[in-house]
PDB file of C-alpha atoms in Angstrom:
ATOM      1  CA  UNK A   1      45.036  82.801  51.759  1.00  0.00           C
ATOM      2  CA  UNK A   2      42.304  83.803  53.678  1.00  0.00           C
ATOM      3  CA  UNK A   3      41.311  85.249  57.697  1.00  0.00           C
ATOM      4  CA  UNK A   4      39.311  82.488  58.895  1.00  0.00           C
ATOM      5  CA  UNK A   5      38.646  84.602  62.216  1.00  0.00           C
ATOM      6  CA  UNK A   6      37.514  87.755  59.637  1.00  0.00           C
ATOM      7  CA  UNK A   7      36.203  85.600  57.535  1.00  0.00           C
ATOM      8  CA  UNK A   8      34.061  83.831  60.337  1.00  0.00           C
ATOM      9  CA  UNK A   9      32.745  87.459  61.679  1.00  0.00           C
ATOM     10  CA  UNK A  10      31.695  88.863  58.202  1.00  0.00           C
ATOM     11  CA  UNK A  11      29.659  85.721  57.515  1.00  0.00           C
ATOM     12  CA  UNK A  12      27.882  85.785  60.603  1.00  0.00           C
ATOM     13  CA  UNK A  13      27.429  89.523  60.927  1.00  0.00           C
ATOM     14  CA  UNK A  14      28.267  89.928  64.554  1.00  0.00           C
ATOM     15  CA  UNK A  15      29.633  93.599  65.242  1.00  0.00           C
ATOM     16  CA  UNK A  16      31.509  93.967  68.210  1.00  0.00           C
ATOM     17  CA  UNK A  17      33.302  90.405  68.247  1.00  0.00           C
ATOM     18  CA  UNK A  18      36.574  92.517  68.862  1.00  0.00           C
ATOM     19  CA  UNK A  19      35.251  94.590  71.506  1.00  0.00           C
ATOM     20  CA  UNK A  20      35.958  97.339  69.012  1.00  0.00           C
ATOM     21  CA  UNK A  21      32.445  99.709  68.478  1.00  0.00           C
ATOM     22  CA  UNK A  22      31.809 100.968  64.943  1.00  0.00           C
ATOM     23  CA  UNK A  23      28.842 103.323  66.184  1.00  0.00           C
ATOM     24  CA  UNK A  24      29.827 106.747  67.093  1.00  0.00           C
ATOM     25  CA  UNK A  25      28.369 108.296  70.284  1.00  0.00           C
ATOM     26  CA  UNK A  26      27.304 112.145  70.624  1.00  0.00           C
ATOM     27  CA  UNK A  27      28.696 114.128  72.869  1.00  0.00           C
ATOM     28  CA  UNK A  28      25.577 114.122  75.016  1.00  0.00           C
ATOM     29  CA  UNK A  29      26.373 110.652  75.422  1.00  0.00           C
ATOM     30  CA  UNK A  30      29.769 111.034  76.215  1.00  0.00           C
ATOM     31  CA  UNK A  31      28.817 113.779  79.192  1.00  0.00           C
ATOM     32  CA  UNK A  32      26.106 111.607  80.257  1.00  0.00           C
ATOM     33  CA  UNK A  33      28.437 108.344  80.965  1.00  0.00           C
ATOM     34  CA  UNK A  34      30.859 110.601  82.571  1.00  0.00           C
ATOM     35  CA  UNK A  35      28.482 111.789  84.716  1.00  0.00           C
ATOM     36  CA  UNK A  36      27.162 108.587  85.793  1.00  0.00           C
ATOM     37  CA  UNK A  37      30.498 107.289  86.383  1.00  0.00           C
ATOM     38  CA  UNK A  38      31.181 110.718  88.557  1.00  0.00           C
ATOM     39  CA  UNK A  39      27.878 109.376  90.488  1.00  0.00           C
ATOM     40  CA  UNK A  40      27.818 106.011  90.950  1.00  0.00           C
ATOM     41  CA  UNK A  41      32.046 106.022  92.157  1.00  0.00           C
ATOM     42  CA  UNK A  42      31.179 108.881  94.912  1.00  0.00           C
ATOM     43  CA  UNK A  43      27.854 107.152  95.814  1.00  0.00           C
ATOM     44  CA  UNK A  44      29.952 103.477  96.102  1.00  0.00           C
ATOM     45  CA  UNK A  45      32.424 104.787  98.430  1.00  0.00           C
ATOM     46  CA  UNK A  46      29.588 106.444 100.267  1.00  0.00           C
ATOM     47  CA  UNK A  47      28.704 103.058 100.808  1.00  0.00           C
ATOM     48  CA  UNK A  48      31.819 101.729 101.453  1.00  0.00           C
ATOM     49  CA  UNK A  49      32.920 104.623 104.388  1.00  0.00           C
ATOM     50  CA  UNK A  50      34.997 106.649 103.101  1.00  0.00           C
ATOM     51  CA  UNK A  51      35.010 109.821 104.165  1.00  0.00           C
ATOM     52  CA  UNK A  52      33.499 112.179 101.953  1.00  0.00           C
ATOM     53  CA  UNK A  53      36.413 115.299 102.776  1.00  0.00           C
ATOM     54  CA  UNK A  54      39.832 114.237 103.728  1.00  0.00           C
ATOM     55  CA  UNK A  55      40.779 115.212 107.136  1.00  0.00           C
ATOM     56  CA  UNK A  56      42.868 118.020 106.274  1.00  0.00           C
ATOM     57  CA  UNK A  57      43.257 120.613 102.920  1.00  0.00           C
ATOM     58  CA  UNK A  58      46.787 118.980 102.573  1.00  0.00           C
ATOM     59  CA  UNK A  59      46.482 115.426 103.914  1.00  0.00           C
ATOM     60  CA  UNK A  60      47.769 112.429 101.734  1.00  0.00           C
ATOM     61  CA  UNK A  61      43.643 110.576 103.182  1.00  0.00           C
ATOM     62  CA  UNK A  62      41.581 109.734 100.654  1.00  0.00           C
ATOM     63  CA  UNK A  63      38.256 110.651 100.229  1.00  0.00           C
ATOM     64  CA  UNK A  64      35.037 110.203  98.267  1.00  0.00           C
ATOM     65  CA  UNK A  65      35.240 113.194  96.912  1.00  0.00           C
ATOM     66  CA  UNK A  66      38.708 113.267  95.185  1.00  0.00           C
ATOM     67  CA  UNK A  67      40.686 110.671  94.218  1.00  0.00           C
ATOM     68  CA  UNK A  68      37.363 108.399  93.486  1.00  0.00           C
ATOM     69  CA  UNK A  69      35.972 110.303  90.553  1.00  0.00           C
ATOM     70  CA  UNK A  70      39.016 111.407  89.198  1.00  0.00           C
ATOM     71  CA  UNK A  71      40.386 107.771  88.710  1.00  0.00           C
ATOM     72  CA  UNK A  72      36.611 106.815  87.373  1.00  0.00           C
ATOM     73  CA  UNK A  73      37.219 109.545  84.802  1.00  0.00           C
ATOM     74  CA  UNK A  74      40.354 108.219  83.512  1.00  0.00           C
ATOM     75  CA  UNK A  75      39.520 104.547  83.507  1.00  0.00           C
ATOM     76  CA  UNK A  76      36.508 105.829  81.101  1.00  0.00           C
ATOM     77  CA  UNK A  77      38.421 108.020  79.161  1.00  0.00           C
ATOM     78  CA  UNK A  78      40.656 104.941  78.168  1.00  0.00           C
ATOM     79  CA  UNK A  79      38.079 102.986  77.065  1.00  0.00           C
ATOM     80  CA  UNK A  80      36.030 106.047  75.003  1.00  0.00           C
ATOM     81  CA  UNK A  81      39.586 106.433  73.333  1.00  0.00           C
ATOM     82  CA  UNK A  82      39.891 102.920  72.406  1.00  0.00           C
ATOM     83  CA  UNK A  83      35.950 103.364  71.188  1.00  0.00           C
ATOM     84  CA  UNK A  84      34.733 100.897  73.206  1.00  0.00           C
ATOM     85  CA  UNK A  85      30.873 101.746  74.256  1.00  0.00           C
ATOM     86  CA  UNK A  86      30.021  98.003  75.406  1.00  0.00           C
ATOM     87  CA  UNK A  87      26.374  98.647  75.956  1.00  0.00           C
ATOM     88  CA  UNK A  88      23.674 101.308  75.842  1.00  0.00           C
ATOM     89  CA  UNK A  89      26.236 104.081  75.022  1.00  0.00           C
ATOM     90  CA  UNK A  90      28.508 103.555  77.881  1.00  0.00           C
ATOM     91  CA  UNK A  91      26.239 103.640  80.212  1.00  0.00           C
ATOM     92  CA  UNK A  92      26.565 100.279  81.349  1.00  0.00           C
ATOM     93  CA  UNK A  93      30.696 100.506  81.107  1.00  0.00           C
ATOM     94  CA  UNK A  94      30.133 103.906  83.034  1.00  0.00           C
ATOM     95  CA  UNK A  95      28.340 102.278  86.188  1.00  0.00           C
ATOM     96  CA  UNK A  96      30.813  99.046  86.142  1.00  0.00           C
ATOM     97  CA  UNK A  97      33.960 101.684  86.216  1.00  0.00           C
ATOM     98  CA  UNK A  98      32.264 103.522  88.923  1.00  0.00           C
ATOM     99  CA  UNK A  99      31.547 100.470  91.518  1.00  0.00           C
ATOM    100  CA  UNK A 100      34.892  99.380  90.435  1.00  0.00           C
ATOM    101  CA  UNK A 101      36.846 102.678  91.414  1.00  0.00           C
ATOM    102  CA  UNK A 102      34.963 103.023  94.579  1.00  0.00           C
ATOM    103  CA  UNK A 103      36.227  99.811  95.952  1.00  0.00           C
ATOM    104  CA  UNK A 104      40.047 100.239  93.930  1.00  0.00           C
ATOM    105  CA  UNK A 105      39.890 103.836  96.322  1.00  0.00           C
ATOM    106  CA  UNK A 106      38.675 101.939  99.154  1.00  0.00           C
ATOM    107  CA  UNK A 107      40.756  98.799  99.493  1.00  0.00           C
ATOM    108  CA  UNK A 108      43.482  98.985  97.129  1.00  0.00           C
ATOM    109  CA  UNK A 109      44.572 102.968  96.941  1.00  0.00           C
ATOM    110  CA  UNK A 110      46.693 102.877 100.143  1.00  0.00           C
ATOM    111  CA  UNK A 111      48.789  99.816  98.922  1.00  0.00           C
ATOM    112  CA  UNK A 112      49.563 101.302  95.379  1.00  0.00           C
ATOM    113  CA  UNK A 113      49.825 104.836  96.624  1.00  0.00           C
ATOM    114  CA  UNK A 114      51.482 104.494 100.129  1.00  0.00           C
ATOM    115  CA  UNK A 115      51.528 108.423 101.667  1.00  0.00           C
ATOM    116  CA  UNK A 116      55.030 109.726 102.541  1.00  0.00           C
ATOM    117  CA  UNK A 117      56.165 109.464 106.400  1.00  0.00           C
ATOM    118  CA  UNK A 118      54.914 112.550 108.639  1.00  0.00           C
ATOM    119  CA  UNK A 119      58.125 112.547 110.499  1.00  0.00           C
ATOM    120  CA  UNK A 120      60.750 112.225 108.340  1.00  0.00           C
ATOM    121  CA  UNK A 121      62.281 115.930 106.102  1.00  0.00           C
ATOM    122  CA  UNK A 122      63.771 114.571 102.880  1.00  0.00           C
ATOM    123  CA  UNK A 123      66.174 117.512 103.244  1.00  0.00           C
ATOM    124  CA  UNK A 124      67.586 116.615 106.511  1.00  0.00           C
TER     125      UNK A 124
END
């Protein structure tokens, strides 16, 4: 027979119904979301008071500076791969992945990502 959901779309002419983009961005576009993600994540957890350097060059703390961006990155990377822009080239996804890593770094990091014990030697 026939896709009545494919059917449906065609008719109607609404792109995007899938969540699926069929647009291609450029790759200033591309650099430009990642940036703004970058921005908005360290700028949230600014906000949110975490410390912008850990406490130590090897300490397990997390910080505005690493773990916030890097984790904005991915998340934004997964959806670029899957071509999903949602609005205004990524833009819009950009900033929503930023404010949500800032607060995933801030409340929820520690609980997913316990650090090790200082006083125990997994050798001993």
């Amino acid at each position: 027979m026939f896709d009545l959901v494919h059917f449906t779309v065609n008719s109607l002419a609404i792109a995007n119904v899938y969540g699926l983009a069929n647009i291609t961005i450029g790759y200033f576009d591309i650099i430009l979301a990642y940036l703004v993600a970058i921005v908005v994540s360290i700028i949230i957890a600014l906000i949110l008071r975490v410390p912008l350097m850990p406490s130590s060059r090897y300490s397990f703390d997390v910080s505005a500076i690493y773990p916030t961006p890097i984790i904005a990155i991915g998340v934004l990377s997964f959806f670029l791969v899957l071509n999903y822009t949602f609005a205004f080239n990524g833009l819009v996804l950009a900033i929503i992945i930023g404010i949500c890593s800032g607060l995933f770094v801030k409340y929820l990091f520690n609980y997913i990502f316990p650090s090790p014990d200082e006083g125990e030697d997994i050798n001993e």
